[in-house]
Coordinates of C-alpha atoms and ligand atoms in Angstrom, one line a residue:
M1 CA 13.6 -6.0 10.0
Q2 CA 15.3 -3.4 7.9
R3 CA 13.2 -0.7 8.8
N4 CA 14.4 -0.9 12.4
K5 CA 18.0 -0.4 11.5
A6 CA 19.6 2.8 11.9
K7 CA 18.7 5.2 9.3
P8 CA 21.1 6.9 6.8
D9 CA 22.7 10.1 8.0
C10 CA 21.0 12.1 5.4
V11 CA 17.5 11.3 6.8
K12 CA 18.7 12.3 10.4
L13 CA 18.5 15.8 10.2
S14 CA 19.7 18.0 13.1
A15 CA 17.7 21.2 14.2
M16 CA 20.4 23.2 12.8
S17 CA 20.3 22.1 8.9
I18 CA 22.5 23.5 6.4
S19 CA 20.8 25.2 3.6
S20 CA 20.8 23.5 0.4
N21 CA 19.4 25.4 -2.8
I22 CA 18.8 22.0 -4.5
L23 CA 17.3 18.9 -2.9
L24 CA 17.0 15.5 -4.7
V25 CA 14.2 13.9 -2.7
T26 CA 12.6 10.0 -3.2
L27 CA 10.4 7.9 -1.1
N28 CA 11.9 4.2 -1.3
A29 CA 9.7 1.2 -1.2
R30 CA 11.5 0.3 1.8
Y31 CA 14.5 1.3 3.8
M32 CA 16.6 -1.2 2.3
H33 CA 16.1 0.0 -1.0
T34 CA 18.6 2.7 -2.3
A35 CA 17.6 5.4 -4.9
F36 CA 20.0 4.7 -7.5
G37 CA 18.7 7.2 -10.2
L38 CA 19.3 9.9 -7.8
R39 CA 22.8 9.1 -7.2
Y40 CA 23.1 9.4 -11.0
L41 CA 21.7 13.0 -10.7
Q42 CA 23.8 13.8 -8.1
A43 CA 26.9 12.7 -9.6
N44 CA 26.1 14.6 -12.9
M45 CA 25.2 18.1 -11.1
A46 CA 28.5 19.3 -12.3
E47 CA 29.1 23.0 -10.7
L48 CA 25.9 22.7 -9.0
E49 CA 26.9 19.7 -7.0
N50 CA 27.8 21.7 -3.8
Q51 CA 24.5 23.3 -3.5
T52 CA 22.9 19.8 -4.0
K53 CA 21.7 17.6 -1.4
L54 CA 20.2 14.1 -1.6
I55 CA 17.5 12.9 1.0
E56 CA 15.7 9.7 1.0
F57 CA 12.7 8.7 2.8
T58 CA 10.4 5.6 3.0
I59 CA 6.7 5.6 1.9
H60 CA 5.9 4.8 5.4
E61 CA 6.7 8.2 6.3
L62 CA 4.3 11.0 7.0
P63 CA 4.2 14.0 4.1
I64 CA 4.0 16.2 6.9
N65 CA 7.1 15.3 8.4
I66 CA 8.9 14.9 5.0
A67 CA 7.6 18.3 4.0
E68 CA 9.1 19.8 7.6
Q69 CA 12.3 18.2 6.9
L70 CA 12.6 19.4 3.3
L71 CA 11.8 23.0 4.0
S72 CA 14.4 23.0 6.9
H73 CA 17.2 22.9 4.2
N74 CA 15.6 26.4 2.6
P75 CA 15.7 25.0 -0.7
K76 CA 14.8 26.8 -3.9
V77 CA 14.4 23.9 -5.8
I78 CA 13.3 20.3 -5.1
G79 CA 13.5 17.4 -7.4
F80 CA 11.3 14.5 -6.9
S81 CA 12.1 11.2 -8.3
V82 CA 8.5 9.3 -9.0
Y83 CA 7.9 5.9 -9.3
I84 CA 4.8 3.6 -8.9
W85 CA 5.5 2.7 -5.4
N86 CA 5.8 6.3 -4.1
V87 CA 3.4 8.3 -6.3
A88 CA 0.4 8.5 -4.0
E89 CA 2.9 9.6 -0.9
V90 CA 4.9 11.8 -3.3
T91 CA 1.6 13.5 -4.2
K92 CA 0.7 14.2 -0.9
T93 CA 4.1 15.9 -0.1
V94 CA 4.1 18.2 -3.2
A95 CA 0.4 19.3 -2.3
M96 CA 1.6 20.2 1.2
L97 CA 4.6 21.7 0.0
K98 CA 2.6 23.8 -2.5
Q99 CA 0.5 25.1 0.3
I100 CA 3.2 25.9 2.6
A101 CA 6.2 27.2 0.3
P102 CA 4.5 27.8 -3.4
E103 CA 7.7 29.8 -4.0
V104 CA 10.0 26.5 -4.1
K105 CA 10.1 25.1 -7.4
I106 CA 8.9 21.5 -7.5
I107 CA 10.5 19.4 -10.6
L108 CA 9.4 15.8 -11.0
G109 CA 11.2 13.0 -12.8
G110 CA 11.2 9.1 -13.0
P111 CA 9.3 6.4 -14.7
E112 CA 5.8 7.3 -13.5
V113 CA 5.7 10.8 -14.9
S114 CA 7.9 10.1 -18.0
H115 CA 4.9 9.6 -20.3
Y116 CA 3.1 12.3 -21.1
P117 CA -0.1 12.7 -21.6
D118 CA -0.6 9.3 -19.5
V119 CA 0.5 11.1 -16.1
P120 CA -0.7 11.0 -12.7
M121 CA -2.3 14.2 -11.2
V122 CA 0.9 15.1 -9.1
C123 CA 2.2 16.6 -12.4
E124 CA -0.5 19.5 -12.2
L125 CA 0.8 20.3 -8.8
A126 CA 4.4 20.5 -9.9
D127 CA 6.3 23.4 -11.8
Y128 CA 8.1 21.1 -14.2
V129 CA 8.4 17.7 -15.2
I130 CA 11.5 15.9 -16.9
S131 CA 10.8 12.7 -18.7
G132 CA 13.3 10.3 -19.2
P133 CA 16.8 10.0 -17.8
G134 CA 17.4 13.4 -15.9
E135 CA 21.3 13.6 -15.9
H136 CA 21.6 16.3 -18.5
A137 CA 18.0 18.1 -18.3
F138 CA 18.0 18.4 -14.3
P139 CA 20.9 20.5 -13.6
A140 CA 20.3 22.5 -16.7
L141 CA 16.8 23.4 -15.6
C142 CA 18.4 24.1 -11.9
Q143 CA 20.7 26.6 -13.6
Q144 CA 18.1 28.5 -15.3
L145 CA 15.8 28.6 -12.3
L146 CA 18.6 29.6 -9.8
A147 CA 19.4 32.5 -12.2
G148 CA 15.9 33.8 -12.1
N149 CA 14.8 32.4 -15.4
S150 CA 11.5 30.1 -15.6
P151 CA 11.4 28.4 -18.7
E152 CA 7.9 28.2 -20.0
E153 CA 7.7 24.6 -21.2
K154 CA 6.5 22.6 -18.1
F155 CA 6.7 19.0 -19.5
I156 CA 10.7 18.8 -20.6
D157 CA 12.0 15.9 -22.8
G158 CA 15.0 14.5 -20.8
K159 CA 17.6 13.5 -23.5
A160 CA 19.7 10.8 -22.9
L161 CA 23.3 11.4 -23.0
P162 CA 26.2 8.9 -24.2
L163 CA 26.7 6.7 -21.4
D164 CA 30.1 7.4 -21.4
E165 CA 29.5 10.9 -20.9
L166 CA 28.0 10.1 -17.7
K167 CA 29.6 10.6 -14.3
L168 CA 29.1 7.3 -12.6
P169 CA 27.4 7.4 -9.2
Y170 CA 28.8 4.5 -7.2
R171 CA 30.9 7.0 -4.7
Y172 CA 27.4 8.4 -3.5
Y173 CA 26.5 5.0 -1.9
T174 CA 27.5 5.9 1.9
D175 CA 29.2 3.6 4.2
E176 CA 25.8 3.5 5.9
D177 CA 24.2 2.2 2.6
I178 CA 27.0 -0.1 2.3
R179 CA 26.5 -1.8 5.8
N180 CA 22.5 -1.9 5.8
R181 CA 21.0 -1.5 2.3
L182 CA 20.9 -2.9 -1.2
I183 CA 23.5 -1.8 -3.6
Y184 CA 22.3 -1.4 -7.1
V185 CA 24.8 -1.3 -10.1
E186 CA 24.2 -1.2 -13.7
A187 CA 26.4 -2.3 -16.3
S188 CA 23.9 -1.6 -19.3
R189 CA 20.9 0.4 -19.8
G190 CA 17.8 -0.3 -21.9
C191 CA 16.5 -3.4 -23.2
P192 CA 15.9 -4.5 -26.9
F193 CA 13.0 -6.4 -26.3
K194 CA 9.5 -5.4 -26.5
C195 CA 7.0 -7.3 -23.9
E196 CA 4.1 -4.9 -23.6
F197 CA 3.6 -4.9 -20.3
C198 CA 6.9 -3.6 -19.5
L199 CA 8.2 0.0 -19.7
S200 CA 11.6 -1.2 -20.9
A201 CA 9.6 -2.2 -24.0
L202 CA 9.8 1.4 -24.9
D203 CA 13.9 1.6 -25.0
K204 CA 15.1 1.5 -28.6
T205 CA 18.0 -0.8 -27.7
A206 CA 20.3 -1.8 -24.6
K207 CA 23.5 0.4 -24.5
A208 CA 26.7 -0.7 -22.2
F209 CA 28.5 1.6 -20.0
S210 CA 32.1 1.2 -20.6
L211 CA 33.3 -2.0 -19.0
E212 CA 36.5 -0.8 -17.7
A213 CA 35.1 2.2 -16.2
F214 CA 32.4 0.0 -14.6
L215 CA 34.9 -2.7 -13.5
N216 CA 37.0 -0.1 -11.8
E217 CA 33.7 1.2 -10.0
M218 CA 33.3 -2.5 -8.7
E219 CA 36.4 -2.9 -7.6
A220 CA 36.0 0.3 -5.5
L221 CA 32.9 -1.1 -4.1
L222 CA 34.7 -4.1 -3.2
N223 CA 37.3 -2.8 -1.3
R224 CA 34.8 -0.4 0.6
G225 CA 33.5 -3.8 1.8
V226 CA 30.0 -4.4 -0.7
R227 CA 29.5 -7.8 -0.9
N228 CA 25.8 -8.2 -2.5
F229 CA 25.6 -6.5 -5.7
K230 CA 22.1 -6.3 -7.4
F231 CA 22.6 -5.6 -11.3
I232 CA 19.6 -3.8 -12.4
D233 CA 20.4 -4.5 -16.4
R234 CA 17.3 -5.5 -17.9
T235 CA 19.1 -8.3 -19.6
F236 CA 22.4 -9.3 -18.1
N237 CA 22.9 -12.3 -20.6
L238 CA 22.5 -10.0 -23.7
K239 CA 26.0 -9.7 -24.9
I240 CA 27.8 -12.7 -23.6
A241 CA 31.2 -11.7 -24.1
T242 CA 30.5 -8.8 -21.8
S243 CA 28.7 -11.2 -19.1
V244 CA 31.4 -13.4 -19.1
Q245 CA 33.9 -10.5 -18.7
I246 CA 31.7 -9.4 -15.5
L247 CA 31.4 -12.6 -14.1
E248 CA 34.8 -13.6 -14.5
F249 CA 35.9 -10.5 -12.7
F250 CA 33.9 -11.3 -9.7
L251 CA 35.1 -15.1 -9.9
A252 CA 38.6 -13.7 -9.4
R253 CA 37.4 -11.7 -6.2
M254 CA 35.3 -15.0 -4.8
S255 CA 34.6 -14.9 -0.9
D256 CA 32.1 -16.8 0.9
D257 CA 29.8 -13.9 1.4
L258 CA 30.0 -12.4 -2.3
Y259 CA 26.5 -12.5 -3.7
L260 CA 25.4 -11.5 -7.2
H261 CA 21.7 -11.0 -8.4
F262 CA 21.1 -10.8 -12.2
E263 CA 17.9 -10.4 -14.2
V264 CA 18.2 -12.8 -17.2
V265 CA 16.3 -13.9 -20.3
P266 CA 16.0 -17.5 -20.1
D267 CA 16.3 -18.8 -23.5
H268 CA 19.7 -17.3 -23.8
L269 CA 22.5 -19.4 -22.0
P270 CA 25.0 -20.3 -24.6
D271 CA 28.1 -22.5 -23.9
K272 CA 30.5 -20.0 -23.0
L273 CA 28.5 -18.6 -20.2
K274 CA 27.3 -21.6 -19.0
E275 CA 31.1 -22.6 -18.2
V276 CA 31.7 -19.4 -16.2
L277 CA 28.6 -20.1 -14.4
K278 CA 29.3 -23.8 -13.3
R279 CA 32.5 -22.6 -11.7
F280 CA 30.7 -19.9 -9.3
P281 CA 30.2 -21.7 -5.5
A282 CA 26.8 -22.7 -4.5
H283 CA 24.7 -19.7 -3.1
S284 CA 27.1 -17.0 -4.5
L285 CA 24.4 -16.3 -7.7
Q286 CA 20.6 -15.4 -7.6
F287 CA 18.9 -14.9 -11.5
E288 CA 15.9 -13.3 -11.9
I289 CA 14.2 -15.1 -14.6
G290 CA 11.0 -13.5 -16.2
I291 CA 8.6 -16.4 -17.6
Q292 CA 5.7 -14.4 -17.3
T293 CA 3.4 -17.0 -19.3
F294 CA 4.4 -20.1 -21.4
D295 CA 1.0 -19.7 -23.4
R296 CA 2.5 -18.8 -27.1
E297 CA -0.7 -17.1 -28.4
I298 CA -0.3 -14.5 -25.2
Q299 CA 3.4 -14.2 -25.8
T300 CA 2.6 -13.3 -29.3
R301 CA 0.0 -10.7 -28.3
I302 CA 2.1 -9.0 -26.1
S303 CA 5.0 -9.4 -28.5
R304 CA 7.2 -11.2 -26.0
K305 CA 9.8 -13.5 -27.8
Q306 CA 10.3 -16.3 -25.8
N307 CA 11.5 -19.9 -26.7
N308 CA 9.6 -22.0 -24.2
E309 CA 11.6 -25.1 -25.1
K310 CA 15.1 -23.3 -24.6
S311 CA 13.9 -21.6 -21.7
K312 CA 12.8 -24.9 -19.9
A313 CA 16.2 -26.6 -20.9
N314 CA 18.2 -23.7 -19.3
I315 CA 16.1 -23.5 -16.1
Q316 CA 16.7 -27.2 -15.8
W317 CA 20.5 -26.9 -16.7
L318 CA 20.9 -24.3 -14.0
R319 CA 19.1 -26.3 -11.5
D320 CA 21.4 -29.2 -12.5
N321 CA 24.7 -27.6 -12.9
T322 CA 24.8 -24.5 -10.6
G323 CA 24.1 -23.7 -7.1
A324 CA 22.3 -20.8 -8.1
H325 CA 19.2 -19.2 -6.4
L326 CA 16.4 -19.1 -9.3
H327 CA 13.7 -16.5 -8.7
T328 CA 10.9 -16.6 -11.8
D329 CA 8.2 -14.7 -12.4
L330 CA 5.0 -15.4 -13.9
I331 CA 2.3 -12.8 -14.4
F332 CA -1.6 -13.3 -14.1
G333 CA -4.0 -11.2 -16.2
L334 CA -2.5 -10.8 -19.5
P335 CA -4.7 -10.0 -22.4
G336 CA -6.4 -13.7 -23.3
D337 CA -5.0 -15.2 -19.8
N338 CA -7.7 -17.2 -17.9
L339 CA -7.2 -19.6 -14.9
E340 CA -6.7 -22.4 -17.0
N341 CA -3.7 -21.4 -19.2
F342 CA -2.2 -19.7 -15.9
A343 CA -2.6 -23.1 -14.3
D344 CA -0.6 -24.5 -17.2
S345 CA 2.0 -22.0 -17.1
F346 CA 2.4 -22.6 -13.3
D347 CA 2.5 -26.2 -13.5
Q348 CA 5.2 -26.3 -16.3
L349 CA 7.1 -23.9 -14.1
I350 CA 7.0 -26.0 -10.9
A351 CA 8.4 -29.0 -12.6
L352 CA 11.6 -27.3 -13.0
Q353 CA 11.9 -26.5 -9.5
P354 CA 13.1 -23.1 -9.4
Q355 CA 13.6 -22.1 -5.7
E356 CA 11.0 -19.1 -6.1
I357 CA 8.1 -18.4 -8.3
Q358 CA 6.8 -15.0 -8.0
L359 CA 3.3 -14.5 -9.0
G360 CA 2.5 -11.0 -10.2
I361 CA -0.7 -9.7 -11.1
L362 CA -0.7 -7.3 -14.2
K363 CA -0.4 -4.0 -13.5
R364 CA -1.0 -1.1 -16.2
L365 CA 2.2 0.8 -16.3
R366 CA 1.7 4.5 -17.4
G367 CA 3.3 4.3 -21.0
A368 CA 3.3 0.9 -21.5
P369 CA 2.5 -0.6 -25.1
I370 CA -0.2 -3.3 -23.4
N371 CA -2.6 -0.6 -23.3
R372 CA -3.4 -1.0 -26.9
H373 CA -5.4 -4.3 -25.9
N374 CA -7.5 -2.7 -23.0
D375 CA -10.6 -2.6 -24.9
D376 CA -10.4 -5.8 -27.1
Y377 CA -9.7 -7.8 -23.9
A378 CA -11.9 -5.5 -21.3
L379 CA -8.6 -5.0 -19.2
R380 CA -10.0 -3.2 -16.5
Y381 CA -7.5 -1.6 -13.8
N382 CA -7.3 -0.4 -10.3
P383 CA -7.4 3.4 -11.3
E384 CA -4.9 4.2 -8.1
A385 CA -1.3 2.8 -8.0
P386 CA -0.2 0.2 -8.1
Y387 CA -2.9 0.1 -11.2
N388 CA -3.4 -3.7 -10.7
I389 CA -5.7 -5.6 -12.8
L390 CA -9.1 -6.3 -11.6
T391 CA -11.5 -7.9 -14.1
T392 CA -10.5 -9.0 -18.0
R393 CA -12.8 -10.2 -20.6
D394 CA -11.6 -13.5 -19.5
I395 CA -11.3 -13.2 -15.6
D396 CA -13.8 -12.1 -13.3
F397 CA -13.2 -10.3 -10.4
T398 CA -13.6 -13.1 -7.9
T399 CA -10.9 -15.2 -9.8
M400 CA -8.7 -12.1 -9.8
Q401 CA -9.3 -12.4 -5.8
R402 CA -8.6 -15.8 -5.7
I403 CA -5.5 -15.6 -7.6
N404 CA -4.3 -12.6 -5.6
R405 CA -4.4 -14.9 -2.3
F406 CA -3.1 -17.7 -4.2
A407 CA 0.0 -15.4 -4.7
R408 CA 0.3 -14.5 -1.1
Y409 CA -0.2 -17.8 0.1
W410 CA 2.3 -19.4 -2.4
D411 CA 4.8 -16.6 -1.1
M412 CA 4.0 -18.1 2.5
F413 CA 4.3 -21.4 1.7
G414 CA 6.4 -22.2 -1.6
N415 CA 8.7 -19.4 -1.6
S416 CA 9.6 -19.0 1.8
G417 CA 11.4 -22.2 1.6
R418 CA 10.3 -23.4 4.9
F419 CA 7.8 -26.3 4.0
S420 CA 10.3 -28.4 2.0
H421 CA 8.8 -31.5 3.3
S422 CA 5.4 -30.8 3.4
L423 CA 5.1 -28.7 0.1
P424 CA 5.5 -32.0 -2.2
L425 CA 2.4 -33.4 -0.6
I426 CA 0.4 -30.2 -1.0
L427 CA 1.3 -30.1 -4.7
G428 CA 0.9 -33.6 -5.4
D429 CA 0.3 -34.8 -9.2
N430 CA -1.7 -31.4 -9.9
P431 CA 0.1 -28.6 -8.4
F432 CA -2.0 -25.4 -9.4
Q433 CA -5.5 -27.3 -8.7
S434 CA -4.2 -28.4 -5.7
F435 CA -2.7 -25.1 -4.2
L436 CA -5.6 -23.5 -5.2
A437 CA -7.7 -25.9 -2.9
L438 CA -5.2 -25.0 -0.2
S439 CA -5.5 -21.2 -0.7
D440 CA -9.7 -21.3 -0.7
A441 CA -9.6 -23.5 2.3
L442 CA -6.7 -21.4 4.1
Y443 CA -8.5 -17.9 3.3
E444 CA -12.0 -19.6 4.6
R445 CA -10.4 -20.9 7.8
S446 CA -7.9 -17.8 8.4
N447 CA -9.9 -15.1 6.7
S448 CA -6.5 -13.6 6.3
S449 CA -3.9 -13.8 3.6
W450 CA -1.2 -11.4 5.1
K451 CA -0.2 -12.1 8.4
I452 CA -0.7 -15.5 9.9
A453 CA 1.9 -16.5 12.9
L454 CA 4.4 -19.0 11.9
K455 CA 3.0 -21.8 14.5
R456 CA -0.7 -21.1 13.2
Q457 CA 0.4 -21.8 9.5
F458 CA 1.7 -25.2 10.5
E459 CA -1.8 -25.9 12.4
L460 CA -3.7 -24.4 9.4
L461 CA -1.7 -26.7 7.0
Y462 CA -2.2 -29.8 9.0
Q463 CA -6.1 -29.2 9.4
I464 CA -6.0 -28.6 5.3
L465 CA -3.9 -31.4 4.4
T466 CA -5.9 -33.9 6.4
E467 CA -9.2 -32.5 5.8
V468 CA -8.8 -30.9 2.2
L469 CA -6.5 -33.2 0.5
N470 CA -7.3 -36.1 2.3
Y471 CA -3.7 -37.4 3.6
S472 CA -3.6 -39.4 6.9
E473 CA -2.7 -37.6 10.2
Q474 CA 0.4 -39.4 10.4
T475 CA 1.5 -38.4 7.0
A476 CA 0.5 -34.9 7.4
S477 CA 2.1 -34.5 11.1
E478 CA 5.3 -36.3 10.3
A479 CA 6.0 -33.9 7.1
L480 CA 4.9 -30.9 9.0
M481 CA 7.0 -31.8 12.2
A482 CA 9.8 -32.3 9.7
D483 CA 9.7 -28.6 8.7
F484 CA 8.6 -27.4 12.0
E485 CA 12.1 -28.6 13.5
R486 CA 13.8 -26.4 11.1
T487 CA 11.9 -23.1 12.1
G488 CA 13.7 -22.7 15.3
L489 CA 10.4 -22.1 17.3
K490 CA 10.0 -23.5 20.7
G491 CA 7.3 -25.8 21.7
R492 CA 5.1 -27.9 18.6
P493 CA 2.2 -27.0 16.8
D494 CA -1.3 -28.1 18.2
F495 CA -2.6 -29.9 15.3
N496 CA -5.7 -31.0 17.1
Q497 CA -6.5 -27.4 17.6
R498 CA -9.7 -26.6 15.8
E499 CA -10.2 -22.7 17.1
E500 CA -8.9 -19.5 15.3
G501 CA -6.7 -17.0 17.3
E502 CA -3.6 -18.6 18.8
K503 CA -1.1 -16.1 18.6
S504 CA 2.6 -17.1 19.2
G505 CA 3.7 -13.3 19.5
K506 CA 7.0 -14.5 18.1
K507 CA 8.4 -13.2 14.9
G508 CA 9.0 -15.6 12.1
I509 CA 12.5 -17.0 12.2
A510 CA 15.3 -15.8 9.9
N511 CA 13.2 -15.4 6.8
K512 CA 16.3 -15.2 4.5
R513 CA 14.6 -17.3 1.9
Q514 CA 18.4 -18.4 0.6
R515 CA 19.0 -20.1 3.8
M516 CA 16.0 -21.8 4.1
H517 CA 16.1 -23.3 0.4
S518 CA 19.6 -24.2 0.9
H519 CA 18.7 -26.3 3.8
G520 CA 16.3 -27.8 2.3
Ligands
B12_1 C1 15.0 -1.4 -7.8 C2 13.6 -1.5 -8.6 C3 12.5 -1.7 -7.6 C4 12.7 -1.6 -6.1 C5 12.3 -0.2 -5.6 C6 13.7 0.8 -5.1 C7 13.6 1.7 -4.3 N1 14.5 2.7 -4.7 O1 12.4 1.8 -3.6 C8 11.5 -2.9 -5.8 C9 12.2 -3.9 -5.7 C10 10.8 -2.6 -4.7 C11 10.7 -2.5 -7.0 C12 9.2 -3.0 -7.1 C13 8.5 -2.6 -8.1 N2 8.9 -2.2 -9.1 CO1 10.6 -1.7 -9.8 N3 12.3 -1.4 -10.4 C14 13.5 -1.0 -10.0 C15 14.5 -1.3 -11.1 C16 15.0 -2.6 -11.1 C17 15.7 -0.3 -11.0 C18 15.4 1.3 -10.6 C19 16.6 1.7 -11.0 O2 17.3 2.4 -10.3 N4 17.2 2.1 -12.1 C20 18.1 2.9 -12.6 C21 18.2 4.2 -12.7 C22 19.1 4.9 -13.4 O3 17.0 4.8 -13.7 P1 15.7 5.5 -13.1 O4 15.3 4.9 -11.8 O5 14.6 5.2 -13.9 O6 16.2 6.9 -13.1 C23 16.3 8.0 -14.2 C24 15.2 8.3 -14.8 O7 13.9 7.8 -14.4 C25 15.3 9.7 -14.1 N5 15.1 10.3 -12.9 C26 14.5 9.3 -11.8 N6 14.4 10.0 -10.6 C27 14.3 11.5 -11.2 C28 14.1 12.5 -10.3 C29 14.1 13.7 -10.9 C30 13.9 15.1 -10.3 C31 14.2 13.9 -12.5 C32 14.4 15.2 -13.2 C33 14.8 12.7 -13.2 C34 14.6 11.6 -12.6 O8 16.5 10.0 -14.1 C35 17.2 8.7 -13.7 C36 18.7 8.6 -14.6 O9 18.8 8.4 -15.7 C37 13.5 -0.5 -12.3 C38 14.0 -1.1 -13.7 C39 15.1 -0.6 -14.2 N7 16.3 -0.9 -14.8 O10 15.2 1.0 -14.2 C40 12.5 -1.2 -11.9 C41 10.9 -0.3 -12.3 C42 11.4 1.1 -11.7 N8 10.0 -0.9 -11.5 C43 8.7 -1.1 -11.9 C44 7.7 -1.8 -11.4 C45 6.5 -1.9 -12.4 C46 7.8 -2.3 -9.9 C47 6.8 -3.0 -9.3 C48 5.3 -2.7 -9.6 C49 6.7 -4.4 -9.9 C50 5.7 -5.6 -9.7 N9 5.1 -6.3 -10.9 O11 5.2 -5.7 -8.3 C51 6.9 -3.2 -7.8 C52 6.2 -1.9 -7.0 C53 6.3 -1.9 -5.7 C54 5.6 -1.5 -4.9 N10 5.4 -1.8 -3.6 O12 4.5 -1.0 -5.5 C55 8.8 -0.1 -13.3 C56 8.3 1.3 -13.1 C57 7.0 1.6 -13.0 C58 6.7 2.9 -12.5 N11 6.0 3.6 -13.3 O13 7.4 3.5 -11.7 C59 10.3 -0.4 -13.8 C60 11.0 0.8 -14.4 C61 10.5 -1.8 -14.2 C62 9.9 -1.8 -15.8 N12 10.8 -1.9 -16.8 O14 8.9 -1.9 -15.9 N13 11.2 -2.0 -8.1
SF4_2 S1 10.2 -7.8 -19.6 FE1 12.5 -7.8 -19.6 S2 13.0 -8.7 -21.8 FE2 10.6 -7.9 -21.5 S3 10.9 -5.8 -22.3 FE3 10.8 -5.9 -20.2 S4 13.1 -5.8 -19.6 FE4 13.1 -6.3 -21.7

């Protein structure tokens, strides 16, 4: 587990911390994630840079300990990066800081607080809230505060600087980050599309960083040992000439362990791009491909422009002609969505055999234009982050819960890549309905959709394959044993066992999905 690895130096504070006037702070979803946005802020602090310190925590740390560590630096200003995954914990931390040290100015920024008046409660506790990009507005506000001036306006509009005026943040990845954590990179910002569930729908357009400057930074990262690059560009395949140049750059520097992750739109794969993609070795590329839904009416309703036929042909092409790992996304709960059309999208996507299908439940992102459908489609969301949808006009709560469990079991049995022999049996000719039957039966028997020991997963699958999906004992056990042998677990599952409760106590084997898929 990543969390057990050594923590970065910035988190380990000695008893004798050096004072820093300005702290840039966030709580990442997990230790492996790095706060890329804060590294941009740090890089653009100009003359305040040597008074600024970046400190990262994870959402698993206690707010009281975070407060203690922060205050040990005697800061005058603390800037927090607030996202959907940390808003609850940031709120607790800020509330505590305001009790202990109310004189410390708290500035919030990040997508979760950028859409006034649709902002969370933590904004009431803070002194200032900067919306949008913070590279210019944050140092400007810090200058004023350190000079003893307190601007009256609490909500400040962070104006976007032209991208070529930004200092790039890559040197703020430490060696520790490079060894143990994800390295995010960004060749362009923004998205020209308008899918209403997504915050990027608010962007006017996508803008590119200077390609030369960007590639110089990539060269430096490669020289420092980075082999896994996670591009966060909303749409990597927008400007094909640029995509091709970036891909050629990495192709020329290819090594066994180089691994590139891109988010792409599925219906835009011109020949020029295909030609380069074909030249990448197997397992060196991962594409995150948002499908969300194949339902044309819903696509139109949420302003998502997607050519379904082209998308399918391109996914098929990628499967047939590249060794890329395809991580596709579907969303359940969009306005007008119901079990039938979700099933239909799932079945269409399964037929294309991407290695992963991430089944997301719609979330209400603050500021996202989809909110305009709330009344017509009775969209009711969890009031607490992550604001997941609970019921809609067309989906009752029981069905929503069923699909939530379906999604988790799908992660366990579909996306894990562990069940490549058994999965075709489970899915049969009617994948969605069969997996739903399995999911319902699994929940009934295990009462859990979270942690089920690996051996027990095999035993439960055996029961369901034979009792619910009506396979013979021989067919079921042959397929399951073929998968079990690849797990590396000792012993064998007890297919005759009926009682709950066997806990192998062993950790699952290497859960690198890539590897599992590549053997399957
Ligand atoms: C990396 C990432 C993640 C990582 C987490 C990273 C981490 N550090 O822990 C993972 C993969 C875990 C993740 C998960 C999710 N994510 Co995400 N993720 C991103 C992604 C791709 C990159 C973030 C980034 O670095 N951006 C680049 C920097 C430059 O931009 P930035 O972070 O916005 O920072 C700028 C400004 O916001 C501002 N700013 C930021 N911090 C601060 C602080 C101060 C003080 C100031 C003044 C300004 C400021 O200045 C920065 C520089 O311009 C973005 C999409 C994107 N391209 O931005 C989505 C995004 C942040 N995620 C989003 C969502 C919805 C999710 C999920 C809910 C998705 C899902 N369906 O499950 C989950 C939540 C997980 C959970 N546990 O609840 C939304 C944001 C929603 C929100 N309100 O926070 C985004 C914007 C995607 C989108 N377009 O809708 N995500
Ligand atoms: S879902 Fe993707 S294509 Fe649509 S607006 Fe968001 S980033 Fe752009």
